[in-house]
GROMACS .gro file of N, CA and C in nm:
model
  486
    1ASP      N    1   0.667   0.909  -1.837
    1ASP     CA    2   0.681   0.783  -1.863
    1ASP      C    3   0.777   0.717  -1.958
    2ASN      N    4   0.827   0.776  -2.033
    2ASN     CA    5   0.914   0.737  -2.161
    2ASN      C    6   1.048   0.726  -2.097
    3GLY      N    7   1.109   0.792  -2.018
    3GLY     CA    8   1.218   0.807  -1.934
    3GLY      C    9   1.246   0.653  -1.839
    4LEU      N   10   1.116   0.616  -1.798
    4LEU     CA   11   1.146   0.500  -1.711
    4LEU      C   12   1.167   0.379  -1.799
    5VAL      N   13   1.166   0.361  -1.927
    5VAL     CA   14   1.241   0.237  -2.007
    5VAL      C   15   1.402   0.241  -1.961
    6HIS      N   16   1.440   0.348  -1.955
    6HIS     CA   17   1.584   0.346  -1.919
    6HIS      C   18   1.659   0.267  -1.796
    7LEU      N   19   1.548   0.287  -1.716
    7LEU     CA   20   1.562   0.216  -1.569
    7LEU      C   21   1.549   0.063  -1.592
    8THR      N   22   1.510  -0.002  -1.682
    8THR     CA   23   1.488  -0.131  -1.707
    8THR      C   24   1.632  -0.187  -1.756
    9LYS      N   25   1.720  -0.102  -1.769
    9LYS     CA   26   1.866  -0.167  -1.781
    9LYS      C   27   1.945  -0.162  -1.632
   10LEU      N   28   1.864  -0.128  -1.541
   10LEU     CA   29   1.930  -0.144  -1.407
   10LEU      C   30   1.889  -0.285  -1.340
   11PRO      N   31   1.917  -0.411  -1.386
   11PRO     CA   32   1.835  -0.493  -1.321
   11PRO      C   33   1.850  -0.526  -1.197
   12GLN      N   34   1.957  -0.452  -1.108
   12GLN     CA   35   1.959  -0.486  -0.969
   12GLN      C   36   1.891  -0.351  -0.900
   13LEU      N   37   1.829  -0.276  -0.952
   13LEU     CA   38   1.759  -0.141  -0.907
   13LEU      C   39   1.662  -0.222  -0.780
   14LYS      N   40   1.667  -0.160  -0.667
   14LYS     CA   41   1.601  -0.209  -0.544
   14LYS      C   42   1.485  -0.106  -0.521
   15LYS      N   43   1.514   0.033  -0.474
   15LYS     CA   44   1.458   0.128  -0.456
   15LYS      C   45   1.430   0.232  -0.580
   16LEU      N   46   1.315   0.266  -0.583
   16LEU     CA   47   1.270   0.378  -0.670
   16LEU      C   48   1.151   0.490  -0.614
   17ASP      N   49   1.207   0.625  -0.618
   17ASP     CA   50   1.113   0.719  -0.564
   17ASP      C   51   1.072   0.816  -0.680
   18LEU      N   52   0.956   0.813  -0.721
   18LEU     CA   53   0.895   0.875  -0.815
   18LEU      C   54   0.781   0.973  -0.779
   19ASN      N   55   0.787   1.028  -0.624
   19ASN     CA   56   0.705   1.114  -0.570
   19ASN      C   57   0.673   1.232  -0.668
   20GLY      N   58   0.557   1.259  -0.708
   20GLY     CA   59   0.512   1.398  -0.764
   20GLY      C   60   0.546   1.379  -0.905
   21ALA      N   61   0.622   1.265  -0.965
   21ALA     CA   62   0.687   1.266  -1.092
   21ALA      C   63   0.535   1.263  -1.187
   22LYS      N   64   0.564   1.289  -1.310
   22LYS     CA   65   0.461   1.287  -1.418
   22LYS      C   66   0.496   1.146  -1.459
   23VAL      N   67   0.431   1.067  -1.399
   23VAL     CA   68   0.419   0.905  -1.435
   23VAL      C   69   0.276   0.864  -1.430
   24SER      N   70   0.278   0.769  -1.516
   24SER     CA   71   0.108   0.719  -1.561
   24SER      C   72   0.089   0.559  -1.530
   25ASP      N   73  -0.013   0.500  -1.556
   25ASP     CA   74  -0.012   0.370  -1.569
   25ASP      C   75   0.083   0.294  -1.675
   26ALA      N   76   0.082   0.364  -1.775
   26ALA     CA   77   0.201   0.311  -1.875
   26ALA      C   78   0.355   0.301  -1.799
   27GLY      N   79   0.390   0.395  -1.714
   27GLY     CA   80   0.503   0.347  -1.656
   27GLY      C   81   0.491   0.261  -1.582
   28MET      N   82   0.403   0.228  -1.505
   28MET     CA   83   0.405   0.122  -1.384
   28MET      C   84   0.412   0.018  -1.479
   29SER      N   85   0.360  -0.039  -1.589
   29SER     CA   86   0.394  -0.132  -1.657
   29SER      C   87   0.520  -0.164  -1.718
   30THR      N   88   0.597  -0.041  -1.731
   30THR     CA   89   0.732  -0.053  -1.764
   30THR      C   90   0.793  -0.120  -1.659
   31LEU      N   91   0.779  -0.063  -1.538
   31LEU     CA   92   0.850  -0.110  -1.406
   31LEU      C   93   0.847  -0.253  -1.378
   32THR      N   94   0.741  -0.314  -1.454
   32THR     CA   95   0.740  -0.459  -1.428
   32THR      C   96   0.842  -0.525  -1.489
   33GLN      N   97   0.935  -0.441  -1.546
   33GLN     CA   98   1.038  -0.505  -1.625
   33GLN      C   99   1.149  -0.516  -1.534
   34ILE      N  100   1.174  -0.492  -1.380
   34ILE     CA  101   1.248  -0.481  -1.319
   34ILE      C  102   1.206  -0.542  -1.190
   35PRO      N  103   1.232  -0.681  -1.209
   35PRO     CA  104   1.192  -0.773  -1.086
   35PRO      C  105   1.231  -0.775  -0.947
   36SER      N  106   1.358  -0.692  -0.955
   36SER     CA  107   1.436  -0.661  -0.832
   36SER      C  108   1.382  -0.562  -0.748
   37LEU      N  109   1.305  -0.496  -0.797
   37LEU     CA  110   1.236  -0.363  -0.736
   37LEU      C  111   1.173  -0.387  -0.590
   38GLU      N  112   1.215  -0.345  -0.505
   38GLU     CA  113   1.171  -0.391  -0.362
   38GLU      C  114   1.097  -0.268  -0.301
   39SER      N  115   1.110  -0.149  -0.333
   39SER     CA  116   1.054  -0.041  -0.263
   39SER      C  117   1.012   0.059  -0.371
   40LEU      N  118   0.898   0.121  -0.382
   40LEU     CA  119   0.859   0.203  -0.496
   40LEU      C  120   0.756   0.335  -0.416
   41SER      N  121   0.794   0.447  -0.434
   41SER     CA  122   0.727   0.538  -0.390
   41SER      C  123   0.664   0.609  -0.513
   42ILE      N  124   0.534   0.636  -0.501
   42ILE     CA  125   0.462   0.709  -0.631
   42ILE      C  126   0.355   0.797  -0.589
   43GLN      N  127   0.415   0.859  -0.465
   43GLN     CA  128   0.315   0.937  -0.420
   43GLN      C  129   0.273   1.074  -0.473
   44THR      N  130   0.162   1.123  -0.484
   44THR     CA  131   0.100   1.227  -0.573
   44THR      C  132   0.131   1.223  -0.710
   45THR      N  133   0.107   1.094  -0.769
   45THR     CA  134   0.110   1.064  -0.921
   45THR      C  135  -0.028   1.063  -1.003
   46SER      N  136  -0.035   1.052  -1.094
   46SER     CA  137  -0.143   0.999  -1.185
   46SER      C  138  -0.194   0.835  -1.193
   47VAL      N  139  -0.127   0.768  -1.119
   47VAL     CA  140  -0.125   0.630  -1.124
   47VAL      C  141  -0.259   0.605  -1.070
   48THR      N  142  -0.351   0.513  -1.137
   48THR     CA  143  -0.463   0.465  -1.138
   48THR      C  144  -0.480   0.315  -1.104
   49ASP      N  145  -0.598   0.251  -1.085
   49ASP     CA  146  -0.596   0.105  -1.075
   49ASP      C  147  -0.524   0.014  -1.166
   50SER      N  148  -0.515   0.026  -1.297
   50SER     CA  149  -0.442  -0.031  -1.397
   50SER      C  150  -0.325  -0.023  -1.358
   51GLY      N  151  -0.259   0.104  -1.326
   51GLY     CA  152  -0.100   0.089  -1.292
   51GLY      C  153  -0.089   0.011  -1.169
   52VAL      N  154  -0.174   0.017  -1.061
   52VAL     CA  155  -0.140  -0.070  -0.948
   52VAL      C  156  -0.145  -0.206  -0.973
   53ALA      N  157  -0.248  -0.226  -1.072
   53ALA     CA  158  -0.266  -0.381  -1.100
   53ALA      C  159  -0.124  -0.439  -1.154
   54ALA      N  160  -0.054  -0.346  -1.242
   54ALA     CA  161   0.058  -0.378  -1.316
   54ALA      C  162   0.160  -0.421  -1.224
   55LEU      N  163   0.176  -0.350  -1.112
   55LEU     CA  164   0.247  -0.370  -0.986
   55LEU      C  165   0.281  -0.535  -0.909
   56ASN      N  166   0.142  -0.600  -0.951
   56ASN     CA  167   0.157  -0.728  -0.900
   56ASN      C  168   0.248  -0.816  -0.957
   57ALA      N  169   0.299  -0.774  -1.080
   57ALA     CA  170   0.412  -0.859  -1.131
   57ALA      C  171   0.526  -0.838  -1.075
   58LEU      N  172   0.571  -0.757  -0.981
   58LEU     CA  173   0.672  -0.721  -0.923
   58LEU      C  174   0.687  -0.823  -0.781
   59PRO      N  175   0.771  -0.930  -0.793
   59PRO     CA  176   0.758  -1.027  -0.699
   59PRO      C  177   0.828  -0.999  -0.584
   60ASN      N  178   0.922  -0.916  -0.586
   60ASN     CA  179   0.997  -0.837  -0.453
   60ASN      C  180   0.947  -0.711  -0.402
   61LEU      N  181   0.836  -0.681  -0.445
   61LEU     CA  182   0.781  -0.547  -0.412
   61LEU      C  183   0.731  -0.548  -0.256
   62LYS      N  184   0.813  -0.481  -0.167
   62LYS     CA  185   0.784  -0.485   0.001
   62LYS      C  186   0.737  -0.374   0.025
   63PHE      N  187   0.745  -0.245  -0.024
   63PHE     CA  188   0.715  -0.119   0.002
   63PHE      C  189   0.638  -0.040  -0.091
   64LEU      N  190   0.531   0.004  -0.069
   64LEU     CA  191   0.465   0.094  -0.183
   64LEU      C  192   0.416   0.207  -0.111
   65ASP      N  193   0.451   0.350  -0.147
   65ASP     CA  194   0.388   0.468  -0.101
   65ASP      C  195   0.309   0.525  -0.217
   66MET      N  196   0.185   0.502  -0.149
   66MET     CA  197   0.093   0.574  -0.273
   66MET      C  198   0.007   0.711  -0.211
   67ARG      N  199   0.064   0.783  -0.114
   67ARG     CA  200  -0.002   0.872  -0.041
   67ARG      C  201  -0.060   1.005  -0.144
   68ASN      N  202  -0.171   1.034  -0.136
   68ASN     CA  203  -0.223   1.145  -0.225
   68ASN      C  204  -0.264   1.094  -0.361
   69CYS      N  205  -0.297   0.976  -0.372
   69CYS     CA  206  -0.327   0.898  -0.473
   69CYS      C  207  -0.468   0.881  -0.499
   70GLN      N  208  -0.521   0.871  -0.614
   70GLN     CA  209  -0.657   0.848  -0.638
   70GLN      C  210  -0.680   0.706  -0.679
   71LEU      N  211  -0.740   0.593  -0.595
   71LEU     CA  212  -0.775   0.479  -0.650
   71LEU      C  213  -0.915   0.463  -0.646
   72GLY      N  214  -0.978   0.326  -0.726
   72GLY     CA  215  -1.108   0.285  -0.715
   72GLY      C  216  -1.092   0.117  -0.649
   73VAL      N  217  -1.215   0.065  -0.664
   73VAL     CA  218  -1.208  -0.068  -0.616
   73VAL      C  219  -1.118  -0.148  -0.688
   74ASN      N  220  -1.084  -0.148  -0.810
   74ASN     CA  221  -0.963  -0.246  -0.839
   74ASN      C  222  -0.828  -0.217  -0.820
   75GLY      N  223  -0.797  -0.096  -0.780
   75GLY     CA  224  -0.676  -0.075  -0.745
   75GLY      C  225  -0.658  -0.120  -0.602
   76PHE      N  226  -0.749  -0.110  -0.505
   76PHE     CA  227  -0.770  -0.166  -0.375
   76PHE      C  228  -0.751  -0.318  -0.375
   77ALA      N  229  -0.834  -0.370  -0.489
   77ALA     CA  230  -0.802  -0.532  -0.502
   77ALA      C  231  -0.662  -0.561  -0.528
   78ALA      N  232  -0.629  -0.486  -0.607
   78ALA     CA  233  -0.477  -0.539  -0.668
   78ALA      C  234  -0.362  -0.519  -0.557
   79ILE      N  235  -0.384  -0.412  -0.470
   79ILE     CA  236  -0.302  -0.397  -0.341
   79ILE      C  237  -0.320  -0.552  -0.277
   80GLY      N  238  -0.425  -0.592  -0.232
   80GLY     CA  239  -0.454  -0.698  -0.152
   80GLY      C  240  -0.394  -0.832  -0.199
   81LYS      N  241  -0.359  -0.839  -0.354
   81LYS     CA  242  -0.292  -0.935  -0.432
   81LYS      C  243  -0.147  -0.946  -0.421
   82MET      N  244  -0.093  -0.828  -0.387
   82MET     CA  245   0.044  -0.832  -0.373
   82MET      C  246   0.112  -0.891  -0.338
   83PRO      N  247   0.202  -1.008  -0.370
   83PRO     CA  248   0.279  -1.125  -0.277
   83PRO      C  249   0.383  -1.126  -0.199
   84ALA      N  250   0.456  -0.994  -0.192
   84ALA     CA  251   0.533  -0.964  -0.102
   84ALA      C  252   0.540  -0.828  -0.030
   85LEU      N  253   0.420  -0.783  -0.037
   85LEU     CA  254   0.413  -0.634   0.022
   85LEU      C  255   0.419  -0.639   0.201
   86GLU      N  256   0.503  -0.569   0.244
   86GLU     CA  257   0.525  -0.577   0.396
   86GLU      C  258   0.472  -0.437   0.446
   87GLU      N  259   0.481  -0.313   0.368
   87GLU     CA  260   0.443  -0.192   0.410
   87GLU      C  261   0.392  -0.118   0.322
   88ILE      N  262   0.288  -0.041   0.341
   88ILE     CA  263   0.201   0.035   0.231
   88ILE      C  264   0.181   0.171   0.303
   89ARG      N  265   0.205   0.266   0.230
   89ARG     CA  266   0.155   0.410   0.291
   89ARG      C  267   0.029   0.466   0.210
   90LEU      N  268  -0.093   0.481   0.255
   90LEU     CA  269  -0.196   0.482   0.202
   90LEU      C  270  -0.260   0.647   0.265
   91ASP      N  271  -0.174   0.725   0.334
   91ASP     CA  272  -0.230   0.833   0.375
   91ASP      C  273  -0.304   0.950   0.273
   92SER      N  274  -0.429   0.967   0.315
   92SER     CA  275  -0.489   1.084   0.218
   92SER      C  276  -0.521   1.025   0.050
   93VAL      N  277  -0.553   0.886   0.071
   93VAL     CA  278  -0.588   0.826  -0.055
   93VAL      C  279  -0.761   0.826  -0.049
   94ALA      N  280  -0.789   0.906  -0.158
   94ALA     CA  281  -0.934   0.901  -0.180
   94ALA      C  282  -0.986   0.760  -0.236
   95GLY      N  283  -1.125   0.731  -0.160
   95GLY     CA  284  -1.163   0.597  -0.221
   95GLY      C  285  -1.151   0.493  -0.130
   96ILE      N  286  -1.082   0.507  -0.005
   96ILE     CA  287  -1.096   0.413   0.083
   96ILE      C  288  -1.223   0.422   0.173
   97ASN      N  289  -1.275   0.328   0.167
   97ASN     CA  290  -1.380   0.308   0.265
   97ASN      C  291  -1.379   0.158   0.315
   98ASP      N  292  -1.478   0.133   0.424
   98ASP     CA  293  -1.481  -0.014   0.456
   98ASP      C  294  -1.453  -0.112   0.374
   99SER      N  295  -1.528  -0.122   0.278
   99SER     CA  296  -1.540  -0.211   0.159
   99SER      C  297  -1.396  -0.238   0.104
  100THR      N  298  -1.353  -0.119   0.053
  100THR     CA  299  -1.205  -0.133  -0.003
  100THR      C  300  -1.086  -0.148   0.109
  101PHE      N  301  -1.119  -0.107   0.235
  101PHE     CA  302  -1.019  -0.143   0.333
  101PHE      C  303  -1.046  -0.296   0.363
  102ASP      N  304  -1.130  -0.351   0.335
  102ASP     CA  305  -1.125  -0.500   0.357
  102ASP      C  306  -1.064  -0.575   0.235
  103LEU      N  307  -1.060  -0.490   0.102
  103LEU     CA  308  -0.964  -0.562   0.001
  103LEU      C  309  -0.797  -0.535   0.038
  104ILE      N  310  -0.777  -0.446   0.105
  104ILE     CA  311  -0.637  -0.401   0.136
  104ILE      C  312  -0.597  -0.499   0.229
  105CYS      N  313  -0.699  -0.550   0.306
  105CYS     CA  314  -0.632  -0.633   0.398
  105CYS      C  315  -0.618  -0.783   0.365
  106ASN      N  316  -0.635  -0.834   0.245
  106ASN     CA  317  -0.601  -0.924   0.168
  106ASN      C  318  -0.467  -0.983   0.146
  107ALA      N  319  -0.399  -0.851   0.166
  107ALA     CA  320  -0.247  -0.835   0.183
  107ALA      C  321  -0.189  -0.903   0.304
  108THR      N  322  -0.207  -1.033   0.314
  108THR     CA  323  -0.176  -1.107   0.427
  108THR      C  324  -0.012  -1.076   0.479
  109THR      N  325   0.062  -1.033   0.402
  109THR     CA  326   0.220  -1.015   0.431
  109THR      C  327   0.242  -0.868   0.494
  110LEU      N  328   0.131  -0.770   0.496
  110LEU     CA  329   0.146  -0.661   0.570
  110LEU      C  330   0.187  -0.664   0.695
  111LYS      N  331   0.331  -0.594   0.736
  111LYS     CA  332   0.352  -0.566   0.871
  111LYS      C  333   0.344  -0.419   0.905
  112ARG      N  334   0.339  -0.324   0.811
  112ARG     CA  335   0.309  -0.200   0.826
  112ARG      C  336   0.190  -0.113   0.732
  113LEU      N  337   0.118  -0.081   0.822
  113LEU     CA  338  -0.031  -0.013   0.741
  113LEU      C  339  -0.034   0.131   0.773
  114HIS      N  340  -0.007   0.244   0.664
  114HIS     CA  341  -0.033   0.347   0.721
  114HIS      C  342  -0.157   0.416   0.622
  115MET      N  343  -0.242   0.462   0.714
  115MET     CA  344  -0.357   0.510   0.658
  115MET      C  345  -0.404   0.651   0.726
  116ASN      N  346  -0.338   0.728   0.748
  116ASN     CA  347  -0.350   0.863   0.804
  116ASN      C  348  -0.431   0.936   0.711
  117TYR      N  349  -0.544   1.047   0.776
  117TYR     CA  350  -0.590   1.100   0.711
  117TYR      C  351  -0.679   1.058   0.606
  118VAL      N  352  -0.745   0.947   0.641
  118VAL     CA  353  -0.850   0.859   0.561
  118VAL      C  354  -1.003   0.881   0.605
  119GLY      N  355  -1.071   0.950   0.574
  119GLY     CA  356  -1.195   0.988   0.632
  119GLY      C  357  -1.306   0.881   0.596
  120GLY      N  358  -1.278   0.794   0.501
  120GLY     CA  359  -1.411   0.699   0.486
  120GLY      C  360  -1.425   0.569   0.549
  121ILE      N  361  -1.331   0.561   0.635
  121ILE     CA  362  -1.365   0.423   0.716
  121ILE      C  363  -1.392   0.430   0.834
  122THR      N  364  -1.490   0.325   0.893
  122THR     CA  365  -1.551   0.348   1.037
  122THR      C  366  -1.468   0.211   1.109
  123ASP      N  367  -1.546   0.213   1.237
  123ASP     CA  368  -1.512   0.110   1.338
  123ASP      C  369  -1.541  -0.015   1.260
  124ASN      N  370  -1.639  -0.047   1.191
  124ASN     CA  371  -1.688  -0.165   1.111
  124ASN      C  372  -1.538  -0.212   1.010
  125ALA      N  373  -1.487  -0.121   0.984
  125ALA     CA  374  -1.344  -0.150   0.893
  125ALA      C  375  -1.247  -0.228   0.966
  126MET      N  376  -1.227  -0.201   1.092
  126MET     CA  377  -1.136  -0.253   1.183
  126MET      C  378  -1.179  -0.398   1.177
  127LYS      N  379  -1.277  -0.463   1.162
  127LYS     CA  380  -1.278  -0.621   1.162
  127LYS      C  381  -1.191  -0.700   1.073
  128SER      N  382  -1.168  -0.621   0.945
  128SER     CA  383  -1.104  -0.650   0.872
  128SER      C  384  -0.935  -0.679   0.882
  129LEU      N  385  -0.902  -0.623   1.014
  129LEU     CA  386  -0.767  -0.633   1.011
  129LEU      C  387  -0.721  -0.768   1.088
  130SER      N  388  -0.813  -0.848   1.125
  130SER     CA  389  -0.779  -0.974   1.170
  130SER      C  390  -0.717  -1.065   1.055
  131LYS      N  391  -0.720  -1.028   0.952
  131LYS     CA  392  -0.669  -1.093   0.851
  131LYS      C  393  -0.503  -1.090   0.821
  132LEU      N  394  -0.474  -0.954   0.908
  132LEU     CA  395  -0.344  -0.928   0.899
  132LEU      C  396  -0.258  -0.953   1.010
  133GLU      N  397  -0.259  -1.101   1.015
  133GLU     CA  398  -0.189  -1.157   1.139
  133GLU      C  399  -0.058  -1.127   1.187
  134ILE      N  400   0.015  -1.092   1.069
  134ILE     CA  401   0.162  -1.081   1.140
  134ILE      C  402   0.202  -0.904   1.121
  135LEU      N  403   0.073  -0.840   1.111
  135LEU     CA  404   0.071  -0.678   1.141
  135LEU      C  405   0.174  -0.629   1.253
  136GLU      N  406   0.240  -0.555   1.219
  136GLU     CA  407   0.328  -0.482   1.345
  136GLU      C  408   0.269  -0.322   1.387
  137GLU      N  409   0.257  -0.255   1.274
  137GLU     CA  410   0.211  -0.123   1.284
  137GLU      C  411   0.100  -0.069   1.218
  138LEU      N  412   0.018  -0.004   1.304
  138LEU     CA  413  -0.117   0.027   1.254
  138LEU      C  414  -0.110   0.177   1.263
  139HIS      N  415  -0.116   0.308   1.142
  139HIS     CA  416  -0.117   0.432   1.178
  139HIS      C  417  -0.248   0.462   1.099
  140VAL      N  418  -0.351   0.511   1.189
  140VAL     CA  419  -0.476   0.566   1.151
  140VAL      C  420  -0.485   0.686   1.215
  141ASN      N  421  -0.394   0.795   1.223
  141ASN     CA  422  -0.434   0.926   1.275
  141ASN      C  423  -0.511   1.012   1.176
  142GLU      N  424  -0.618   1.075   1.229
  142GLU     CA  425  -0.700   1.148   1.201
  142GLU      C  426  -0.801   1.064   1.095
  143CYS      N  427  -0.837   0.947   1.139
  143CYS     CA  428  -0.922   0.882   1.084
  143CYS      C  429  -1.059   0.858   1.192
  144PRO      N  430  -1.149   0.833   1.118
  144PRO     CA  431  -1.295   0.850   1.221
  144PRO      C  432  -1.314   0.697   1.294
  145VAL      N  433  -1.180   0.642   1.359
  145VAL     CA  434  -1.209   0.515   1.418
  145VAL      C  435  -1.186   0.535   1.555
  146SER      N  436  -1.255   0.475   1.621
  146SER     CA  437  -1.272   0.500   1.814
  146SER      C  438  -1.160   0.391   1.849
  147CYS      N  439  -1.112   0.455   1.952
  147CYS     CA  440  -1.031   0.403   2.040
  147CYS      C  441  -1.090   0.244   2.079
  148GLU      N  442  -1.224   0.237   2.090
  148GLU     CA  443  -1.307   0.101   2.149
  148GLU      C  444  -1.263   0.008   2.019
  149ALA      N  445  -1.273   0.038   1.912
  149ALA     CA  446  -1.282  -0.045   1.793
  149ALA      C  447  -1.139  -0.090   1.813
  150LEU      N  448  -1.026  -0.007   1.821
  150LEU     CA  449  -0.899  -0.064   1.810
  150LEU      C  450  -0.881  -0.141   1.920
  151ALA      N  451  -0.938  -0.135   2.034
  151ALA     CA  452  -0.890  -0.211   2.159
  151ALA      C  453  -0.955  -0.356   2.119
  152THR      N  454  -1.067  -0.356   2.061
  152THR     CA  455  -1.139  -0.488   2.026
  152THR      C  456  -1.037  -0.564   1.919
  153VAL      N  457  -0.978  -0.481   1.826
  153VAL     CA  458  -0.889  -0.546   1.718
  153VAL      C  459  -0.766  -0.626   1.790
  154VAL      N  460  -0.702  -0.545   1.869
  154VAL     CA  461  -0.586  -0.608   1.951
  154VAL      C  462  -0.661  -0.730   2.034
  155LYS      N  463  -0.753  -0.718   2.119
  155LYS     CA  464  -0.805  -0.823   2.184
  155LYS      C  465  -0.827  -0.951   2.095
  156THR      N  466  -0.838  -0.917   1.958
  156THR     CA  467  -0.908  -1.055   1.894
  156THR      C  468  -0.791  -1.123   1.835
  157GLY      N  469  -0.661  -1.063   1.841
  157GLY     CA  470  -0.550  -1.139   1.802
  157GLY      C  471  -0.457  -1.097   1.728
  158LEU      N  472  -0.457  -0.976   1.698
  158LEU     CA  473  -0.321  -0.921   1.652
  158LEU      C  474  -0.204  -0.906   1.739
  159LYS      N  475  -0.148  -0.999   1.786
  159LYS     CA  476  -0.029  -0.998   1.886
  159LYS      C  477   0.082  -0.947   1.827
  160ASN      N  478   0.127  -0.903   1.697
  160ASN     CA  479   0.234  -0.860   1.659
  160ASN      C  480   0.252  -0.701   1.701
  161LEU      N  481   0.148  -0.658   1.727
  161LEU     CA  482   0.151  -0.484   1.723
  161LEU      C  483   0.246  -0.450   1.802
  162LYS      N  484   0.294  -0.328   1.782
  162LYS     CA  485   0.405  -0.280   1.862
  162LYS      C  486   0.369  -0.147   1.894
   0.00000   0.00000   0.00000
């Protein structure tokens, strides 16, 4: 976390990959001093709900990779409030269920949603997708969601899915 303070001297930094790094919520607070950041990968880190909430201060954050992270309700609620988020990778993230999926779907700017290997969602969760009117890609491999539920979602208005 201490080393991240040096990155604040790069005001034009757009992409940062911290996969597997020893960063925590404190480090995410430091990153809020880089408003130009558009892409952040914190896969397999110890970042939790408060760290994700701090990321809401990044007005240009379009891509967030949180694969293999541990989040609670507040973390998913924070994702739903990210102002510019277009793509998120939540593959193998513990804590995703129908309720928290609904919170994620409040991020109405999402175009690409990756939720492979998430066992906590059901067909019921797919109803929340209707909030994501500009969604272009949905990845739910190895999730307990039926083809019928996905077909219903497509019929109810997600016209941008490719």
